[in-house]
mmCIF file of C-alpha atoms in Angstrom:
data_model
loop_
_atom_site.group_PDB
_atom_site.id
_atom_site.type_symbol
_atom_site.label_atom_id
_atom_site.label_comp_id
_atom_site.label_asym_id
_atom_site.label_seq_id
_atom_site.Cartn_x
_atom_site.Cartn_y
_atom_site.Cartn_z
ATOM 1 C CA UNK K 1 0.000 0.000 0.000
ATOM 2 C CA UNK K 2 2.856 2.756 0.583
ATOM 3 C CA UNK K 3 4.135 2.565 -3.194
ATOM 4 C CA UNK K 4 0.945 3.131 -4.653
ATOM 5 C CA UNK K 5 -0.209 5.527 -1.896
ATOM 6 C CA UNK K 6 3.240 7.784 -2.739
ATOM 7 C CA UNK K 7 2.145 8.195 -6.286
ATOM 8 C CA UNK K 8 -1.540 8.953 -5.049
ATOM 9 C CA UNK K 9 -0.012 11.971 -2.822
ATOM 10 C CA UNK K 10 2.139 13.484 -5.941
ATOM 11 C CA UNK K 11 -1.091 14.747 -7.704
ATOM 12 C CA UNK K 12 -2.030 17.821 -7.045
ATOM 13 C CA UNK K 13 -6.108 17.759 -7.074
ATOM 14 C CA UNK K 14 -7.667 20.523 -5.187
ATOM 15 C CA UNK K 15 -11.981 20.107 -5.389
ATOM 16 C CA UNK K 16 -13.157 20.496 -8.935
ATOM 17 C CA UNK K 17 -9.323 19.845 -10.186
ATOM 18 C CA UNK K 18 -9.597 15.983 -9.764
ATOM 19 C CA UNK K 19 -9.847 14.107 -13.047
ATOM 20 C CA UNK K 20 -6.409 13.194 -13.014
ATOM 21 C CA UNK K 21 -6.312 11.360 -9.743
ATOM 22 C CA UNK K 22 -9.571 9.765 -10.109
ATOM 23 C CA UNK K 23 -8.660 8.362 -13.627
ATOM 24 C CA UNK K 24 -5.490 6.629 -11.904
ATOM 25 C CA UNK K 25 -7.802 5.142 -8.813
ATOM 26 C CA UNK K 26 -10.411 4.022 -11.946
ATOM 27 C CA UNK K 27 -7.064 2.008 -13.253
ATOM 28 C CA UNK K 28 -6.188 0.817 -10.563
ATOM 29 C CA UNK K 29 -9.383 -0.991 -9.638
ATOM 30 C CA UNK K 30 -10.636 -1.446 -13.430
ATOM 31 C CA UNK K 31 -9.639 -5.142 -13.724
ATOM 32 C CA UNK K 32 -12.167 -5.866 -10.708
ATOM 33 C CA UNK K 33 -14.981 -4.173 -11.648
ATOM 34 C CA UNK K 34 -17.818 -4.961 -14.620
ATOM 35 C CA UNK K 35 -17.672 -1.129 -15.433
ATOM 36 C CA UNK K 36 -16.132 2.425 -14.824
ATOM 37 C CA UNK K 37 -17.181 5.634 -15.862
ATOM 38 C CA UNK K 38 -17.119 8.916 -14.171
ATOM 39 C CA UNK K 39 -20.288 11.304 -13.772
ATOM 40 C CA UNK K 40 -20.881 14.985 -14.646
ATOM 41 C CA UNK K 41 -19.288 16.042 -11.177
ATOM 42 C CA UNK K 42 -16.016 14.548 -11.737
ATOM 43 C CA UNK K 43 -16.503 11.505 -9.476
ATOM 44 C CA UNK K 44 -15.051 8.241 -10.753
ATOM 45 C CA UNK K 45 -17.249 5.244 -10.217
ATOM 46 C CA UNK K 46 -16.600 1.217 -10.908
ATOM 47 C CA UNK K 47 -19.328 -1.877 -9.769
ATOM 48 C CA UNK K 48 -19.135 -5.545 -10.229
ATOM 49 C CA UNK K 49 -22.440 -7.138 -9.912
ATOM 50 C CA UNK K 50 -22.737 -9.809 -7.495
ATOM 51 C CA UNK K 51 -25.347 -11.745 -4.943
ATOM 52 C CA UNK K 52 -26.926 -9.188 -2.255
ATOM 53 C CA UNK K 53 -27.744 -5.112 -1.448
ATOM 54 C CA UNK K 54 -25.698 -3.009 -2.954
ATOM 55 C CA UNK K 55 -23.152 -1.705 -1.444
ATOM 56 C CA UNK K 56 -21.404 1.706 -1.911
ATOM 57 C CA UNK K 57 -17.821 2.332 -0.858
ATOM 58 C CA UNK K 58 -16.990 6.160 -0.840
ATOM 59 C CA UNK K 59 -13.758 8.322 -0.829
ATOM 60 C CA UNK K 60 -13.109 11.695 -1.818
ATOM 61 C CA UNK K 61 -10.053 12.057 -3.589
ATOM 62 C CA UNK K 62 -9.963 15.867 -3.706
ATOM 63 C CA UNK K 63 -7.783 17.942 -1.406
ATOM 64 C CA UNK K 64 -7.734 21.904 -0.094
ATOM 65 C CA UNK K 65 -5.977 24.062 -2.225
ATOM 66 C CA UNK K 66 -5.575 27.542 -4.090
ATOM 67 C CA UNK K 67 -6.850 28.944 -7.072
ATOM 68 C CA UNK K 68 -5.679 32.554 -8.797
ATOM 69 C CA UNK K 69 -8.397 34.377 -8.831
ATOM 70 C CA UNK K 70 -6.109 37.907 -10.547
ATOM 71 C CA UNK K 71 -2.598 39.062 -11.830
ATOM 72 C CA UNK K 72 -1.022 42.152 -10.946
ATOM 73 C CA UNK K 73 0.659 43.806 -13.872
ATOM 74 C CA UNK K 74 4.070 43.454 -12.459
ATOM 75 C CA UNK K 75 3.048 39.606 -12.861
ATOM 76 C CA UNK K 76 2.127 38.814 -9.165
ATOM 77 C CA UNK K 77 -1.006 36.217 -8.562
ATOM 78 C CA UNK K 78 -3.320 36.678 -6.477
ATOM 79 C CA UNK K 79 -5.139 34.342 -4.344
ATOM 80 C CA UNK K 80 -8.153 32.551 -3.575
ATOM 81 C CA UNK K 81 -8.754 29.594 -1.074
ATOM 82 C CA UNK K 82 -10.336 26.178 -2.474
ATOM 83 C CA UNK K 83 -11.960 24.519 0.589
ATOM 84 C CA UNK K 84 -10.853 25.608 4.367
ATOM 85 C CA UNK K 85 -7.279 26.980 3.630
ATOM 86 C CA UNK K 86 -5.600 29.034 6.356
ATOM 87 C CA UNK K 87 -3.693 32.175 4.772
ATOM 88 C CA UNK K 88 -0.965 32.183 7.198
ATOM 89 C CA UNK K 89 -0.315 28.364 6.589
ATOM 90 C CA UNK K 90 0.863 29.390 3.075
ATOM 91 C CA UNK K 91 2.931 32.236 3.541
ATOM 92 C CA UNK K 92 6.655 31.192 2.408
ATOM 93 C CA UNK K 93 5.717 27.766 1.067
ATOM 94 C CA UNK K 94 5.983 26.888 -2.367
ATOM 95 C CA UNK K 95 2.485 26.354 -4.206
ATOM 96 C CA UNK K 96 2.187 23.535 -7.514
ATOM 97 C CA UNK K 97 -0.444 24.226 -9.725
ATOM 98 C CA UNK K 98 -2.296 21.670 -11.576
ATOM 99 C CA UNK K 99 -0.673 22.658 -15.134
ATOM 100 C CA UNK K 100 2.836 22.064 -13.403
ATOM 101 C CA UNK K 101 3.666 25.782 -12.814
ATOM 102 C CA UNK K 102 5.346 26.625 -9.467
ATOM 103 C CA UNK K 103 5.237 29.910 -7.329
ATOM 104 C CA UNK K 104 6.289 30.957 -4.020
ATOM 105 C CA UNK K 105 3.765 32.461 -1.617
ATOM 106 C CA UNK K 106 4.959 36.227 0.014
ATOM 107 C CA UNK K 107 2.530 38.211 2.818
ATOM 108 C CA UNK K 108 2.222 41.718 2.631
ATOM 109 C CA UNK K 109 4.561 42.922 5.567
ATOM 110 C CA UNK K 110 2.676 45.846 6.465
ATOM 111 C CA UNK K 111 -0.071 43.548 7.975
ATOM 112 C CA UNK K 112 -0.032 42.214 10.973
ATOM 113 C CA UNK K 113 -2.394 39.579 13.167
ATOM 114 C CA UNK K 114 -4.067 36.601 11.565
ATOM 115 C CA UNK K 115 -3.763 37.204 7.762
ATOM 116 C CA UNK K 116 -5.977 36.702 5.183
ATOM 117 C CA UNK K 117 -5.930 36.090 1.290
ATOM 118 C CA UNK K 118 -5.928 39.119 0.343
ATOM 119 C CA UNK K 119 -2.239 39.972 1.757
ATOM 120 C CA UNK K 120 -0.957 37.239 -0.050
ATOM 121 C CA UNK K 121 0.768 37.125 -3.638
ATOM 122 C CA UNK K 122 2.446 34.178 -5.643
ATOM 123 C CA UNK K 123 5.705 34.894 -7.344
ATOM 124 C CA UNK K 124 6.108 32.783 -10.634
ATOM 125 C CA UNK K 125 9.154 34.343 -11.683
ATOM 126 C CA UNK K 126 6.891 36.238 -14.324
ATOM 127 C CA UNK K 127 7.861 39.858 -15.442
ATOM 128 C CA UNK K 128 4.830 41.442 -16.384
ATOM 129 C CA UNK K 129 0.805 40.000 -15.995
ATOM 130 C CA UNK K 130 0.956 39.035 -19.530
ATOM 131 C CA UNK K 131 4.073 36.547 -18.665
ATOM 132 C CA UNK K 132 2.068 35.355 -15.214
ATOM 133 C CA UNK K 133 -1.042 34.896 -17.541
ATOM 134 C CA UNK K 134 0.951 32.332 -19.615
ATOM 135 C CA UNK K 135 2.514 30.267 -16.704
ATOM 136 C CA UNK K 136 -0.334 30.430 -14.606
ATOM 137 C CA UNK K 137 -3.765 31.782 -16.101
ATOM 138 C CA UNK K 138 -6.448 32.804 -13.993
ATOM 139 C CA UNK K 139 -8.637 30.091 -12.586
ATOM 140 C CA UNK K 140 -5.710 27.741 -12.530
ATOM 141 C CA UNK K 141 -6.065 25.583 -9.270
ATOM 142 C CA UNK K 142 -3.028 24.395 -7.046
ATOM 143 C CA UNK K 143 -2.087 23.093 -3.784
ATOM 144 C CA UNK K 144 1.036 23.846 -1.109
ATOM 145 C CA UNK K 145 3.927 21.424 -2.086
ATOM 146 C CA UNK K 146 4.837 19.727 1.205
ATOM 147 C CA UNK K 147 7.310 16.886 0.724
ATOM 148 C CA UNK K 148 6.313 13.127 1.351
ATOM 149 C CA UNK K 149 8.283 11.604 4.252
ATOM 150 C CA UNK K 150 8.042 8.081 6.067
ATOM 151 C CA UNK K 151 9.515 6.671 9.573
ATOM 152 C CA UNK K 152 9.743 3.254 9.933
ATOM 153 C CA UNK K 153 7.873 0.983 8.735
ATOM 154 C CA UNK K 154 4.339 2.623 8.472
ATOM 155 C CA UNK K 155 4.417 6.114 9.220
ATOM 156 C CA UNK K 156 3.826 8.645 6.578
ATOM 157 C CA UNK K 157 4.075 12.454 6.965
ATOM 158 C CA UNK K 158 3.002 14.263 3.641
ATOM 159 C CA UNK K 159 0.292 16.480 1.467
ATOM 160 C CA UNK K 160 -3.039 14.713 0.514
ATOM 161 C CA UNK K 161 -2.963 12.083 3.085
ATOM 162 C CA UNK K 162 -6.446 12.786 3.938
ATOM 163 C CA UNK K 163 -7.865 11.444 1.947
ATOM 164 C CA UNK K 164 -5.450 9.398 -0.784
ATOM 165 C CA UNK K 165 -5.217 6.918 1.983
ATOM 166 C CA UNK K 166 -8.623 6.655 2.346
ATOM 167 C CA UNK K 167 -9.342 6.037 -1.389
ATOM 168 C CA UNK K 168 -6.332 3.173 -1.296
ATOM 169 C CA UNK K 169 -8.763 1.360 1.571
ATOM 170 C CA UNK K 170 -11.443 2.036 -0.742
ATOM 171 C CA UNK K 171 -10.220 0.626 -3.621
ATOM 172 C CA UNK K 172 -8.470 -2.405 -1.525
ATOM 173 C CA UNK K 173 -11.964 -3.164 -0.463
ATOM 174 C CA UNK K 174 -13.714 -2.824 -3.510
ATOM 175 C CA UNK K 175 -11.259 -5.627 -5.087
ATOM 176 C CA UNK K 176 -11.844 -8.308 -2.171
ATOM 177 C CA UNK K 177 -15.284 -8.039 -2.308
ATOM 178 C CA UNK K 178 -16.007 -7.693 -5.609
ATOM 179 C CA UNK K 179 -13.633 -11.235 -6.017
ATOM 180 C CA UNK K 180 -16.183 -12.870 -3.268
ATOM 181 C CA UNK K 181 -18.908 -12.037 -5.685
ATOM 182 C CA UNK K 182 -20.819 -9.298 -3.613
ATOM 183 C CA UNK K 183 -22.742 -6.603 -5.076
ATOM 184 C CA UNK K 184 -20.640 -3.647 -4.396
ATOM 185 C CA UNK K 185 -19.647 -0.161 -5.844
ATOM 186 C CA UNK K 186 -16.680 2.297 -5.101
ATOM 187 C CA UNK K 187 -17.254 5.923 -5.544
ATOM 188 C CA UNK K 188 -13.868 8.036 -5.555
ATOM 189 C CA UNK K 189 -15.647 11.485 -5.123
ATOM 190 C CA UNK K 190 -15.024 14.790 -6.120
ATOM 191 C CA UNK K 191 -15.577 18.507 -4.196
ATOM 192 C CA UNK K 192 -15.610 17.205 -0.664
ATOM 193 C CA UNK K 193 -13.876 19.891 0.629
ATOM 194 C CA UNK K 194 -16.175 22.450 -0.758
ATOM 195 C CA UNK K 195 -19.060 20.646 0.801
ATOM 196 C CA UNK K 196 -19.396 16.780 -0.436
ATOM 197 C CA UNK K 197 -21.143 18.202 -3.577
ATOM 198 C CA UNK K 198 -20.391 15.261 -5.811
ATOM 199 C CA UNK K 199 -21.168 13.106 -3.145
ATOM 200 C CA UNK K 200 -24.422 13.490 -3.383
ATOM 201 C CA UNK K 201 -24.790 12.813 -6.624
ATOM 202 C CA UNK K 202 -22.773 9.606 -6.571
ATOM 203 C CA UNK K 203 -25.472 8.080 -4.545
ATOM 204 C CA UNK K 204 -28.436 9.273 -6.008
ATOM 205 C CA UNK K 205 -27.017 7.247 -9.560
ATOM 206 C CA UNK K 206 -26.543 4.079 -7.387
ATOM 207 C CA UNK K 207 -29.797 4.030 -5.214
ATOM 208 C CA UNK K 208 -27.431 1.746 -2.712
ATOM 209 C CA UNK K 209 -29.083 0.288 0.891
ATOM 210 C CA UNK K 210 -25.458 0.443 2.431
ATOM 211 C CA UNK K 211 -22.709 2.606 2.121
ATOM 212 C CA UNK K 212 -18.811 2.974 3.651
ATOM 213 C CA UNK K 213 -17.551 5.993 3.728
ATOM 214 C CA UNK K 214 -13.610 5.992 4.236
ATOM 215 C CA UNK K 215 -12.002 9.388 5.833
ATOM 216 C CA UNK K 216 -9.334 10.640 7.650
ATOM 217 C CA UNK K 217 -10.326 11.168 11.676
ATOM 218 C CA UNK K 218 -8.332 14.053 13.472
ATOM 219 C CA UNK K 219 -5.880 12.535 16.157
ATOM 220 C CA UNK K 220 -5.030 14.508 19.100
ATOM 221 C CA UNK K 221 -2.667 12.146 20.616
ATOM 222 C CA UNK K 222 -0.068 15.035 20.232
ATOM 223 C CA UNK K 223 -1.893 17.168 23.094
ATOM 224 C CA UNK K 224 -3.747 14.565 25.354
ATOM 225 C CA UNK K 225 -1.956 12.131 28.028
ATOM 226 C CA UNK K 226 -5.124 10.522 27.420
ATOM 227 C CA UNK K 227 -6.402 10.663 23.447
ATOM 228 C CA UNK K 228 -9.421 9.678 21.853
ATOM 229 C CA UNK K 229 -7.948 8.797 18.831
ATOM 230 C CA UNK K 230 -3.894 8.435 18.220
ATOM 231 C CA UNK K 231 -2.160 7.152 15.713
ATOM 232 C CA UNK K 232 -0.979 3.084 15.829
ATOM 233 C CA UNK K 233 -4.465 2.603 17.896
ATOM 234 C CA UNK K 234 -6.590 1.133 15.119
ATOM 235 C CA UNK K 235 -9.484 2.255 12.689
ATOM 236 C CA UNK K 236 -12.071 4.826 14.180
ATOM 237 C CA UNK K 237 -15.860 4.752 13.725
ATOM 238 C CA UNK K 238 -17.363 8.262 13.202
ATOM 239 C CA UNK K 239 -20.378 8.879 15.640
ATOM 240 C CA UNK K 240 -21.042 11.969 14.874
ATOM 241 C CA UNK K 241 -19.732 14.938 12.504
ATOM 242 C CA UNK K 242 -20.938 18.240 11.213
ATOM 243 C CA UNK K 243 -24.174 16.808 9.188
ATOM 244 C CA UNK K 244 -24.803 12.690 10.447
ATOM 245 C CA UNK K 245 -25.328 10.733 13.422
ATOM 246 C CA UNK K 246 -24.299 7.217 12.465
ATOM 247 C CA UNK K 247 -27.379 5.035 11.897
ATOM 248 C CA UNK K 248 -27.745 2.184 15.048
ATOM 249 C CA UNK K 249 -27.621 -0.357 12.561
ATOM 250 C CA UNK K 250 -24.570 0.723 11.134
ATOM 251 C CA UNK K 251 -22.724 0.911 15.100
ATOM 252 C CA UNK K 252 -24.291 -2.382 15.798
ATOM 253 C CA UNK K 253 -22.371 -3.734 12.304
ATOM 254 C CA UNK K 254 -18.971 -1.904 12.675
ATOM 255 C CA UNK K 255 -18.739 -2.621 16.093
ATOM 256 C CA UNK K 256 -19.595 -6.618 15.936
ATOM 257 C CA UNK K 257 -17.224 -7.066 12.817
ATOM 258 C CA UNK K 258 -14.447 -5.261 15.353
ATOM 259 C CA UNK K 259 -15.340 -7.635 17.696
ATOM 260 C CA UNK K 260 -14.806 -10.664 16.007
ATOM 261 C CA UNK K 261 -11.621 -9.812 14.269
ATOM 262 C CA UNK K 262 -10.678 -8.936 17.896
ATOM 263 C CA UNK K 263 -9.604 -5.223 16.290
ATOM 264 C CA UNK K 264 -9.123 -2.040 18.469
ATOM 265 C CA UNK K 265 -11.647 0.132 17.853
ATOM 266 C CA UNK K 266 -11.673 4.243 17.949
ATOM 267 C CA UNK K 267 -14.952 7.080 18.184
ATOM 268 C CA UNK K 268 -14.543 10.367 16.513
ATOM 269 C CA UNK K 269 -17.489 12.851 17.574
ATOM 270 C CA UNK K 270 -17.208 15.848 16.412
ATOM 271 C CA UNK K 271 -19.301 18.706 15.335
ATOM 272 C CA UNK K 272 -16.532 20.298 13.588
ATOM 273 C CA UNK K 273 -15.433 17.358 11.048
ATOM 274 C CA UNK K 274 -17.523 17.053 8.093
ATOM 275 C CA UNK K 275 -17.383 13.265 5.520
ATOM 276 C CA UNK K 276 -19.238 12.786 2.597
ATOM 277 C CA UNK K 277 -21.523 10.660 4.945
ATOM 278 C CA UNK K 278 -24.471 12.957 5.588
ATOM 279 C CA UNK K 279 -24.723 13.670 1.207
ATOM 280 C CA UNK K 280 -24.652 10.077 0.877
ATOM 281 C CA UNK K 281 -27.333 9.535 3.246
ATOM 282 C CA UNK K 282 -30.145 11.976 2.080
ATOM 283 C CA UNK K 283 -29.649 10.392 -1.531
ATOM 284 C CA UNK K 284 -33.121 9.417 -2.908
ATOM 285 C CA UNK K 285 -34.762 7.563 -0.145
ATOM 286 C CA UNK K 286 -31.746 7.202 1.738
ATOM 287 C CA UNK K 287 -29.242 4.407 2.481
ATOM 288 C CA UNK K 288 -27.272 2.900 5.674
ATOM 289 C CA UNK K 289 -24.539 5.343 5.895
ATOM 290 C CA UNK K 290 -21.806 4.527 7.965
ATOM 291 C CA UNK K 291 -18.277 6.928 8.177
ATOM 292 C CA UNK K 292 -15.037 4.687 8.816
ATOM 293 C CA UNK K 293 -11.620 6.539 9.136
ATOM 294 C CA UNK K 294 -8.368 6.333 10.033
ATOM 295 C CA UNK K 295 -6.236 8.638 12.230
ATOM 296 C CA UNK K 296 -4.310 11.750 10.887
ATOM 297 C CA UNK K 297 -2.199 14.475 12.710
ATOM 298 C CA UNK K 298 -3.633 17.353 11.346
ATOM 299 C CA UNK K 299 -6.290 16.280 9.505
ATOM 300 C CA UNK K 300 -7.635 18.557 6.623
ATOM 301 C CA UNK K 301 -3.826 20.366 6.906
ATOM 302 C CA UNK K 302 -1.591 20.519 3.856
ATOM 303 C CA UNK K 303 0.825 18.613 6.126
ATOM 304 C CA UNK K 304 -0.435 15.490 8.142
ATOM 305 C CA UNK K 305 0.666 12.296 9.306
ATOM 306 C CA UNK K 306 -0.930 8.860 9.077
ATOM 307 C CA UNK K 307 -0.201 5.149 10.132
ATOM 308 C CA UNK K 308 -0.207 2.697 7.548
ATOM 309 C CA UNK K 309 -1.139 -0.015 10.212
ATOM 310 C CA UNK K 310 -4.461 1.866 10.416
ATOM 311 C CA UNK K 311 -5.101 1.576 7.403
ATOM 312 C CA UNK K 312 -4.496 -1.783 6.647
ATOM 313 C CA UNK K 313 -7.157 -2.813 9.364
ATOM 314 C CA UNK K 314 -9.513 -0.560 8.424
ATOM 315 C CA UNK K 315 -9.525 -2.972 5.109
ATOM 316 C CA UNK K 316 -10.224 -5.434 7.533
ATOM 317 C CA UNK K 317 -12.783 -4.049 9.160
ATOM 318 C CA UNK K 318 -14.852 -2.411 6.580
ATOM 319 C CA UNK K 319 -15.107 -6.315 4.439
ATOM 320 C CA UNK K 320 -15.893 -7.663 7.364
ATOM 321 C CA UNK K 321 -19.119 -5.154 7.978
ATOM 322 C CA UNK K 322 -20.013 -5.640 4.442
ATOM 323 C CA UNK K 323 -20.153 -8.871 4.521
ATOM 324 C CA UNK K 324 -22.315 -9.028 7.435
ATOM 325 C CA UNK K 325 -24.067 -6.592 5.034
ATOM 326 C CA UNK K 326 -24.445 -8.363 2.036
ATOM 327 C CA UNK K 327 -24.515 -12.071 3.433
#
């Protein structure tokens, strides 16, 4: 899983920017699945047809990020946030746009406090707004480079991690139960980060009675003597975030395919952390919506750090709910 989830983290796919990203998870799980397409929104879908409910497995694959939203005529770009991006977090950080074009990011020194976007500009090395235009035209999208680094064994510190990890689960899960001959779906969707807009959309093409949603879950074992969720502990169930409650059916199935793998299992509740869950849900008539994650160090951050043992038995743990599922 770390090979393929280092090439996932090199593309730069800020919400709306995504199509190359999802076109390499649609590859990647292509020989599985009876079909693939991808929708009007950008998401990238593939099922294989099998006994049971369907089941839909969801990840977003898009990440926060930048877009120039005007040029200066001495050739300076100016900024607009994609998703819940912190001005201050780019301020001397190098930003990689989606055409390949790089800039640095400078702050206005006369202002002071807790900046916003509008002190920022973007060097590109351009003389003029007509050389800036060509390197970097308005509307193009980016994200801050941060480089990809790994300790040990399984830990990963790096851009994108929430959620590329989550769509490698996805897709991991996808292939083992699509070979046991289950109904089942993958969604890798689009826009989360600007409010699971494609989400939405995913499931109301599907009409599935189950879905898995796989997301990163913020760890604050940094802070806490005593965390609720820290890295190296296991997969988490999401309780609660900004627009679900998890369905009691859906506990009741997490928590008894935990129990007999004998797997640790971890809560997020949150009213601040927002999945594609609650989109998924209200979809139609509605579907058995359940949020599974795994923890990140500064989740939603263009930095973050994740634990590949996490991840690897949240694969476990989400085919074993679906198969209770699906039968």
């Amino acid at each position: 899983m770390k090979d393929w989830l280092m090439r996932l983290m090199d593309f730069v796919a800020p919400s709306g920017s995504e199509a190359p990203v999802v076109q390499a998870l649609l590859d990647d799980v292509r020989e599985a699945a009876d079909e693939t397409w991808v929708d009007a929104l950008g998401n990238g879908m593939a099922r294989k047809r099998g006994h049971g409910p369907l089941l839909l497995l969801a990840a977003h694959v898009d990440e926060p990020g930048v877009m120039v939203i005007d040029i200066d005529p001495r050739g300076y770009l100016r900024l607009v946030s994609v998703g819940e991006v912190h001005a201050r977090e780019c301020v001397g950080r190098q930003v990689r746009f989606i055409n390949g074009a790089t800039g640095l990011v400078h702050a206005d020194p006369a202002k002071q406090g807790d900046l916003d976007f509008d002190a920022l500009v973007v060097d590109v090395g351009a003389r003029s707004r007509e050389d800036a235009e060509r390197i970097a035209p308005i509307g193009t999208a980016g994200a801050v480079e941060v480089p990809v680094v790994t300790w040990g064994q399984s830990l990963v510190t790096g851009r994108a991690l929430d959620n590329r990890l989550g769509c490698a689960v996805a897709a991991e899960v996808f292939r083992k139960l699509a070979a046991s001959g289950r109904n089942v779906c993958v969604a890798f969707t689009a826009q989360n980060a600007v409010g699971a807009r494609a989400a939405q959309a995913a499931a109301f093409q599907l009409e599935p009675r189950y879905a898995l949603v796989m997301d990163g879950a913020s760890a604050d074992d940094m802070w806490h003597d005593h965390p609720a969720i820290g890295l190296g502990k296991g997969p988490v169930l999401k309780v609660m975030d900004r627009a679900t409650v998890v369905p009691l059916e859906g506990k009741r199935a997490v928590e008894d395919a935990a129990l007999r793998l004998n797997l640790p299992l971890q809560y997020e509740v949150s009213r601040e952390a927002w999945s594609d869950t609650g989109a998924i849900q209200l979809a139609r008539a509605g579907c058995v919506a359940v949020a599974l994650g795994y923890p990140v160090r500064r989740a939603g951050a263009f930095a973050m750090t994740a634990d590949l043992s996490d991840a690897e038995r949240l694969v476990d743990l989400a085919v074993a709910t679906a198969e209770a599922w699906l039968g």
